[in-house]
Coordinates of C-alpha atoms and ligand atoms in Angstrom, one line a residue:
M19 CA 75.9 106.1 -47.4
S20 CA 74.2 105.2 -50.6
T21 CA 72.3 101.9 -50.6
I22 CA 70.7 99.6 -53.1
T23 CA 67.0 100.2 -52.9
E24 CA 65.8 97.9 -55.7
A25 CA 67.0 95.0 -57.8
K26 CA 64.6 94.1 -60.6
V27 CA 64.7 91.3 -63.2
I28 CA 63.4 92.1 -66.7
V29 CA 62.8 89.2 -69.1
S30 CA 62.2 90.4 -72.6
S31 CA 62.4 89.0 -76.2
P32 CA 63.2 91.8 -78.6
G33 CA 64.2 89.5 -81.5
R34 CA 65.6 86.9 -79.0
N35 CA 65.3 86.4 -75.2
F36 CA 67.3 88.5 -72.8
V37 CA 67.3 88.5 -69.0
T38 CA 68.4 92.0 -67.7
L39 CA 69.0 93.1 -64.1
K40 CA 68.3 96.7 -63.1
I41 CA 69.8 97.9 -59.8
T42 CA 68.7 101.3 -58.4
T43 CA 70.4 103.1 -55.5
S44 CA 69.1 105.5 -52.9
D45 CA 70.8 108.3 -54.9
G46 CA 68.7 107.4 -57.9
V47 CA 71.6 105.9 -59.9
V48 CA 70.7 102.9 -62.1
G49 CA 73.0 100.1 -63.2
W50 CA 72.4 97.4 -65.8
G51 CA 73.5 93.8 -65.9
D52 CA 73.0 91.0 -68.4
A53 CA 71.8 87.6 -67.0
T54 CA 71.0 85.8 -70.2
L55 CA 71.8 82.1 -70.4
N56 CA 70.7 80.8 -73.8
G57 CA 67.9 78.3 -73.5
R58 CA 67.9 78.4 -69.7
E59 CA 66.9 82.0 -69.2
L60 CA 64.2 81.5 -66.6
A61 CA 66.5 79.5 -64.3
V62 CA 68.8 82.6 -63.9
A63 CA 65.8 84.9 -63.7
S64 CA 64.5 82.8 -60.7
Y65 CA 68.0 82.6 -59.1
L66 CA 68.1 86.3 -59.1
R67 CA 64.5 87.2 -58.2
D68 CA 64.1 84.5 -55.6
H69 CA 67.5 84.2 -54.1
V70 CA 69.7 87.3 -54.9
C71 CA 67.6 90.4 -55.3
P72 CA 66.3 90.2 -51.7
L73 CA 70.0 90.1 -50.4
L74 CA 71.0 93.2 -52.4
V75 CA 68.5 95.7 -50.9
G76 CA 70.2 97.8 -48.3
R77 CA 73.8 96.9 -49.4
D78 CA 76.4 99.5 -50.3
P79 CA 76.6 99.5 -54.2
A80 CA 80.2 100.7 -54.0
R81 CA 81.5 97.4 -52.5
I82 CA 81.7 95.4 -55.6
E83 CA 84.4 92.9 -54.3
D84 CA 82.5 92.4 -51.1
T85 CA 79.2 91.7 -52.9
W86 CA 80.9 89.3 -55.3
S87 CA 82.4 87.3 -52.4
Y88 CA 79.1 87.4 -50.5
L89 CA 77.2 86.0 -53.4
Y90 CA 79.8 83.4 -54.4
K91 CA 80.9 82.1 -51.0
G92 CA 77.6 82.9 -49.3
A93 CA 75.7 80.6 -51.7
Y94 CA 77.8 77.6 -50.5
W95 CA 77.0 76.0 -53.9
R96 CA 79.8 77.2 -56.1
R97 CA 80.4 77.8 -59.8
G98 CA 78.1 76.6 -62.6
P99 CA 76.5 78.6 -65.4
V100 CA 73.3 79.6 -63.5
T101 CA 75.1 80.9 -60.4
M102 CA 78.0 82.6 -62.3
T103 CA 75.6 84.3 -64.8
A104 CA 73.5 85.6 -61.9
I105 CA 76.6 86.9 -60.1
A106 CA 77.9 88.4 -63.3
A107 CA 74.7 90.4 -63.8
V108 CA 75.0 91.9 -60.3
D109 CA 78.7 92.6 -60.8
V110 CA 78.3 94.4 -64.1
A111 CA 75.4 96.5 -62.8
L112 CA 77.5 97.6 -59.9
W113 CA 80.4 98.6 -62.2
D114 CA 77.9 100.6 -64.2
I115 CA 76.8 102.3 -61.1
K116 CA 80.4 103.0 -59.9
G117 CA 81.2 104.6 -63.3
K118 CA 78.1 106.8 -63.2
V119 CA 78.8 107.9 -59.6
A120 CA 82.4 108.7 -60.5
G121 CA 81.4 110.4 -63.8
L122 CA 83.8 108.1 -65.7
P123 CA 83.5 105.3 -68.3
V124 CA 84.2 101.9 -66.8
Y125 CA 87.4 101.5 -68.7
E126 CA 88.9 104.4 -66.8
L127 CA 88.1 102.6 -63.5
L128 CA 89.9 99.5 -64.8
G129 CA 93.1 101.4 -65.4
G130 CA 92.4 103.3 -68.6
R131 CA 92.7 102.3 -72.2
A132 CA 95.6 100.3 -73.5
R133 CA 94.3 100.5 -77.1
E134 CA 91.8 102.5 -79.1
G135 CA 89.3 99.8 -79.4
A136 CA 88.7 96.0 -79.4
T137 CA 89.4 94.3 -82.7
V138 CA 86.4 92.1 -83.5
Y139 CA 85.6 89.2 -85.7
G140 CA 82.3 88.7 -87.5
H141 CA 80.5 85.5 -88.4
A142 CA 80.5 84.6 -92.1
A143 CA 78.6 81.5 -93.2
G144 CA 77.1 79.8 -96.2
A145 CA 75.3 76.6 -97.2
D146 CA 78.1 75.9 -99.7
V147 CA 81.4 77.4 -100.7
P148 CA 80.2 80.1 -103.1
E149 CA 77.7 81.3 -100.5
L150 CA 80.4 81.4 -97.8
L151 CA 82.8 83.3 -100.0
D152 CA 80.1 85.9 -100.7
D153 CA 79.5 86.3 -97.0
V154 CA 83.2 86.6 -96.2
A155 CA 83.4 89.4 -98.8
R156 CA 80.5 91.2 -97.2
F157 CA 82.4 91.4 -93.9
R158 CA 85.5 92.5 -95.7
D159 CA 83.5 95.3 -97.4
E160 CA 82.1 96.4 -94.0
G161 CA 85.7 96.8 -92.7
Y162 CA 86.2 93.7 -90.6
L163 CA 89.9 92.7 -90.1
A164 CA 88.9 89.3 -88.9
V165 CA 86.2 86.8 -89.9
R166 CA 85.0 83.4 -88.8
A167 CA 84.0 81.0 -91.5
Q168 CA 81.5 78.2 -91.3
A169 CA 79.9 76.3 -94.1
G170 CA 77.3 73.5 -94.6
L171 CA 78.5 70.0 -95.2
A172 CA 77.2 68.2 -98.3
G173 CA 75.1 65.3 -97.2
V174 CA 74.8 66.5 -93.5
P175 CA 71.7 68.7 -93.0
G176 CA 71.8 71.5 -90.4
V177 CA 75.4 71.6 -89.1
Y178 CA 76.4 74.3 -86.6
G179 CA 76.9 77.9 -87.8
L180 CA 74.3 78.2 -90.5
G181 CA 71.4 80.7 -90.4
H182 CA 67.8 80.0 -91.3
G183 CA 67.6 83.1 -93.5
G184 CA 66.8 85.5 -90.6
E185 CA 68.3 89.0 -90.2
V186 CA 71.2 87.5 -88.1
Y187 CA 72.3 84.0 -87.3
D188 CA 70.9 82.8 -84.0
P189 CA 71.1 79.1 -83.2
A190 CA 68.4 79.2 -80.5
D191 CA 65.7 79.2 -83.1
A192 CA 63.0 76.7 -82.1
A193 CA 60.2 76.4 -79.4
L194 CA 61.5 72.9 -78.7
P195 CA 65.1 71.8 -79.6
E196 CA 65.6 71.2 -83.3
E197 CA 67.5 68.0 -84.2
Q198 CA 70.5 68.4 -86.5
A199 CA 72.7 65.8 -88.1
W200 CA 76.4 65.3 -87.6
S201 CA 79.1 63.4 -89.4
T202 CA 82.7 63.6 -88.2
P203 CA 84.2 61.9 -91.4
E204 CA 82.3 64.4 -93.6
Y205 CA 83.5 67.3 -91.5
L206 CA 87.1 66.2 -91.4
D207 CA 87.0 65.8 -95.2
Q208 CA 85.1 69.0 -96.2
A209 CA 85.9 71.7 -93.6
P210 CA 89.6 72.0 -94.5
K211 CA 88.6 72.3 -98.2
Y212 CA 86.2 75.2 -97.6
L213 CA 88.6 76.9 -95.2
A214 CA 91.3 76.7 -97.9
A215 CA 88.9 78.3 -100.4
V216 CA 88.3 81.2 -98.0
R217 CA 92.0 81.7 -97.3
D218 CA 92.6 81.7 -101.1
A219 CA 89.9 84.4 -101.6
I220 CA 91.0 86.7 -98.7
G221 CA 94.8 86.5 -99.0
P222 CA 97.3 85.7 -96.3
T223 CA 96.9 88.5 -93.7
V224 CA 93.1 88.8 -92.9
H225 CA 92.5 86.9 -89.7
L226 CA 90.6 83.7 -90.4
L227 CA 88.8 81.9 -87.5
H228 CA 86.8 78.7 -87.3
D229 CA 84.5 77.2 -84.7
V230 CA 84.7 73.4 -84.3
H231 CA 81.9 73.7 -81.7
H232 CA 83.0 70.8 -79.5
R233 CA 82.5 68.2 -82.2
L234 CA 85.8 66.2 -82.2
S235 CA 87.7 63.9 -80.0
P236 CA 91.2 65.1 -79.0
N237 CA 92.9 62.9 -81.6
E238 CA 90.4 64.0 -84.3
A239 CA 91.0 67.6 -83.3
A240 CA 94.8 67.1 -83.6
R241 CA 94.3 65.7 -87.1
F242 CA 92.0 68.6 -88.1
G243 CA 94.5 71.2 -86.7
R244 CA 97.3 69.6 -88.7
S245 CA 95.2 69.5 -91.9
V246 CA 94.7 73.3 -91.7
E247 CA 98.1 74.3 -90.5
E248 CA 99.2 75.9 -93.8
L249 CA 96.0 78.1 -93.8
N250 CA 97.4 80.0 -90.8
L251 CA 94.1 80.1 -88.9
F252 CA 93.8 82.8 -86.1
W253 CA 92.3 80.0 -84.1
M254 CA 90.3 76.8 -84.1
E255 CA 87.7 77.2 -81.5
D256 CA 86.4 74.5 -79.1
P257 CA 88.0 71.6 -80.9
T258 CA 86.9 69.1 -78.2
P259 CA 84.6 69.4 -75.2
A260 CA 86.5 71.2 -72.4
E261 CA 85.3 69.4 -69.3
H262 CA 88.4 67.2 -69.9
Q263 CA 91.1 69.8 -69.7
E264 CA 93.8 67.2 -70.0
G265 CA 92.6 66.2 -73.4
F266 CA 94.0 69.4 -74.8
R267 CA 97.5 68.2 -74.1
L268 CA 97.2 65.7 -76.9
I269 CA 95.9 68.3 -79.4
R270 CA 98.6 70.7 -78.3
S271 CA 101.5 68.2 -78.8
R272 CA 100.5 67.5 -82.4
T273 CA 99.5 70.7 -84.0
T274 CA 100.6 74.4 -84.1
T275 CA 97.1 75.6 -85.1
P276 CA 96.1 78.0 -82.3
I277 CA 93.4 76.9 -79.9
A278 CA 90.6 78.9 -78.3
V279 CA 88.3 77.6 -75.5
G280 CA 86.0 78.9 -72.8
E281 CA 82.6 80.2 -74.0
I282 CA 80.7 77.6 -71.9
L283 CA 83.2 77.8 -68.9
N284 CA 82.2 79.9 -65.9
S285 CA 85.1 80.3 -63.5
I286 CA 88.9 80.6 -63.2
W287 CA 88.9 77.0 -61.9
D288 CA 87.4 75.8 -65.2
V289 CA 90.3 77.2 -67.2
Q290 CA 93.1 77.0 -64.6
H291 CA 95.0 74.0 -66.2
L292 CA 94.2 75.1 -69.7
I293 CA 96.0 78.3 -68.9
T294 CA 98.8 77.3 -66.6
E295 CA 99.8 74.3 -68.7
Q296 CA 99.7 76.5 -71.8
L297 CA 97.2 74.1 -73.5
I298 CA 95.4 77.0 -75.2
D299 CA 96.2 80.2 -76.9
Y300 CA 93.0 82.2 -76.3
V301 CA 90.6 82.1 -73.4
R302 CA 87.0 82.7 -74.4
T303 CA 85.2 83.2 -71.1
S304 CA 82.8 86.1 -71.1
V305 CA 81.7 88.8 -68.8
S306 CA 78.1 87.5 -68.6
H307 CA 78.8 83.8 -68.0
A308 CA 82.0 84.0 -66.0
G309 CA 81.1 86.1 -63.0
G310 CA 81.2 89.6 -64.4
I311 CA 84.0 92.1 -64.9
T312 CA 85.5 91.3 -61.4
H313 CA 86.0 87.6 -62.1
L314 CA 86.8 87.8 -65.8
R315 CA 89.6 90.3 -65.1
R316 CA 91.1 87.7 -62.7
I317 CA 91.0 85.1 -65.5
F318 CA 92.6 87.5 -68.0
N319 CA 95.3 88.4 -65.5
L320 CA 96.1 84.8 -64.9
A321 CA 96.2 84.2 -68.7
E322 CA 98.6 87.1 -69.1
L323 CA 101.3 85.3 -67.0
Y324 CA 101.2 82.3 -69.4
Q325 CA 101.0 84.2 -72.8
V326 CA 97.4 83.3 -73.2
R327 CA 95.4 86.0 -74.9
T328 CA 91.7 86.9 -74.6
G329 CA 89.0 86.2 -77.1
S330 CA 85.7 86.6 -75.4
H331 CA 82.5 85.0 -76.5
G332 CA 80.2 87.7 -78.0
A333 CA 77.3 86.0 -79.8
T334 CA 73.8 87.5 -80.0
D335 CA 72.7 85.8 -76.8
L336 CA 75.0 88.1 -74.9
S337 CA 73.0 91.3 -74.6
P338 CA 74.4 94.8 -75.6
V339 CA 74.9 95.3 -71.8
S340 CA 77.4 92.4 -71.8
L341 CA 79.0 93.5 -75.0
S342 CA 79.4 97.0 -73.6
A343 CA 81.1 95.6 -70.4
A344 CA 83.3 93.3 -72.6
V345 CA 84.5 96.2 -74.7
H346 CA 85.4 98.3 -71.6
L347 CA 87.4 95.4 -70.2
D348 CA 89.0 94.4 -73.6
V349 CA 90.5 97.9 -74.1
T350 CA 92.3 97.8 -70.7
V351 CA 93.9 94.4 -70.5
P352 CA 97.5 94.0 -71.9
N353 CA 96.8 90.5 -73.2
F354 CA 93.8 91.3 -75.3
G355 CA 93.5 89.1 -78.4
I356 CA 90.2 89.6 -80.2
Q357 CA 86.5 90.1 -79.4
E358 CA 83.7 88.1 -81.0
Y359 CA 81.0 90.4 -82.4
M360 CA 77.7 89.2 -83.8
A361 CA 75.8 92.5 -84.4
H362 CA 72.4 92.4 -82.7
M363 CA 69.3 92.6 -84.8
R364 CA 67.3 95.8 -85.2
L365 CA 64.5 94.8 -82.7
T366 CA 67.1 94.2 -80.0
H367 CA 68.2 97.9 -80.3
E368 CA 64.6 99.0 -79.6
V369 CA 65.2 97.9 -76.0
F370 CA 69.0 98.2 -75.7
R371 CA 70.9 101.3 -76.9
P372 CA 74.6 100.7 -76.5
G373 CA 77.2 103.4 -76.8
Y374 CA 79.9 101.4 -78.5
R375 CA 80.5 101.9 -82.1
F376 CA 82.1 99.9 -84.9
A377 CA 85.1 101.6 -86.6
D378 CA 88.2 100.4 -88.4
G379 CA 87.4 96.7 -87.6
M380 CA 87.1 97.5 -83.9
L381 CA 84.4 98.2 -81.3
V382 CA 85.2 101.5 -79.6
P383 CA 83.7 101.9 -76.1
S384 CA 81.5 104.9 -75.2
D385 CA 83.0 107.7 -73.2
A386 CA 79.8 108.1 -71.3
P387 CA 79.9 107.5 -67.5
G388 CA 79.5 103.8 -66.6
L389 CA 78.9 101.3 -69.4
G390 CA 77.2 103.8 -71.6
V391 CA 74.2 101.6 -72.4
E392 CA 70.6 102.6 -72.1
V393 CA 67.8 100.1 -71.6
D394 CA 64.2 101.1 -72.5
E395 CA 62.0 99.3 -69.9
A396 CA 58.7 100.4 -71.6
A397 CA 59.9 98.9 -74.9
A398 CA 61.0 95.7 -73.1
E399 CA 57.4 95.1 -72.0
R400 CA 56.3 95.0 -75.7
F401 CA 58.4 91.8 -76.2
P402 CA 57.3 89.0 -73.8
Y403 CA 59.5 85.9 -73.1
D404 CA 59.3 83.5 -76.1
P405 CA 60.6 80.0 -75.3
K406 CA 63.6 79.1 -77.6
Y407 CA 66.1 76.3 -77.4
L408 CA 69.5 75.5 -79.0
P409 CA 69.5 72.5 -81.3
V410 CA 70.6 69.0 -80.4
A411 CA 73.0 67.0 -82.7
R412 CA 72.7 63.4 -83.7
R413 CA 75.2 61.3 -85.6
L414 CA 73.9 59.6 -88.8
D415 CA 73.2 56.4 -86.8
G416 CA 70.8 58.4 -84.5
S417 CA 73.0 58.7 -81.4
V418 CA 73.3 62.0 -79.6
H419 CA 76.5 63.9 -80.3
D420 CA 78.0 67.1 -78.7
W421 CA 76.3 70.2 -80.2
Ligands
EZ4_6 O1 76.7 78.5 -80.0 O2 76.3 81.6 -78.4 O3 81.3 81.1 -80.9 N1 80.1 81.3 -80.8 C1 79.3 80.3 -80.6 C2 77.8 80.6 -80.4 C3 77.1 79.6 -79.4 C4 75.9 80.3 -78.8 C5 75.3 79.5 -77.7 O4 74.5 80.2 -76.9 O5 79.7 79.1 -80.4 O6 77.1 80.6 -81.6
CO7 CO1 81.8 79.1 -80.2

């Protein structure tokens, strides 16, 4: 029997921080997993190094389900972003190994392709409307079929979704959390106007998405959804914080604008009522933060029963290892909706060499065995951990708001 001989955690910052798990077997097969939790990277690194890696050595790498249950039930302490990200990294690395052992890409192990590739959306943003329209046009020129639009609000410095002029937008940009301003009245006034300008520019059929980023109450979100109904958004994302799943019933009953939720949720239990009560249209849980391929597939299968489609989180804080795993799963599930795709920066690709490629508005998975992603450990050592935090939002009266 093949056994796991080593499980090693690599913390590296090629352009941004990533936590990567490398599992090696007695046959010399290597599998990769992503354990990056933005702004809380070292907590997951410690969870893995101190509490999980010692339990993996000697185990059969083929027993993915057993290892998943062992780590989930065996911890006693269930769910939560740190635990579920750590389990995800192990799970994804074991799927990578299983594919390499079988000589098959992971999507073949998951039942084979149901589509040629995963349609993706890119992130367009601008400080004002003309800048946003230019950015939207750039994505259209690059062949994207779907684009997310975020713009600055006049009179409100530093709202979510705007870059600082770097190569790509990354909100975790400061050694200590940056403080940004927020005004719900300005947002409710200005956002529908800039989204209307984008819809006008791109025509009726390009998919247009928007991230509210947890900023509204259920009633405000209902009002927002109504005010953009004629713009035919593909979705409004995270209209209100999702700890309160019942809050979505109010939004749902008052607007037909589709709703997407789940990037900060970690388990099937966190999305159970959102799905079974049909309170959302798209579930955004990801491979890396919701327990890996094994658990995310369960969430997607549950969603299929209720006509909820997938729309996984895929920002730059999910490493190319996660994105590879996401694309393998995306092409196999019947209820695929869309995949978020923020292309990683050049430096990131000095460490991670993913096999997926962008074509016809889709990410097409690699046909190589396993996940088809290579990680250059020597290159990773050139980029030590660099503390970076997500911003905090304050209302104009100084009180803390949801960021
Ligand atoms: O703020 O990934 O839809 N995408 C997003 C992201 C998140 C970051 C947090 O780590 O909301 O930009
Ligand atoms: Co989001």
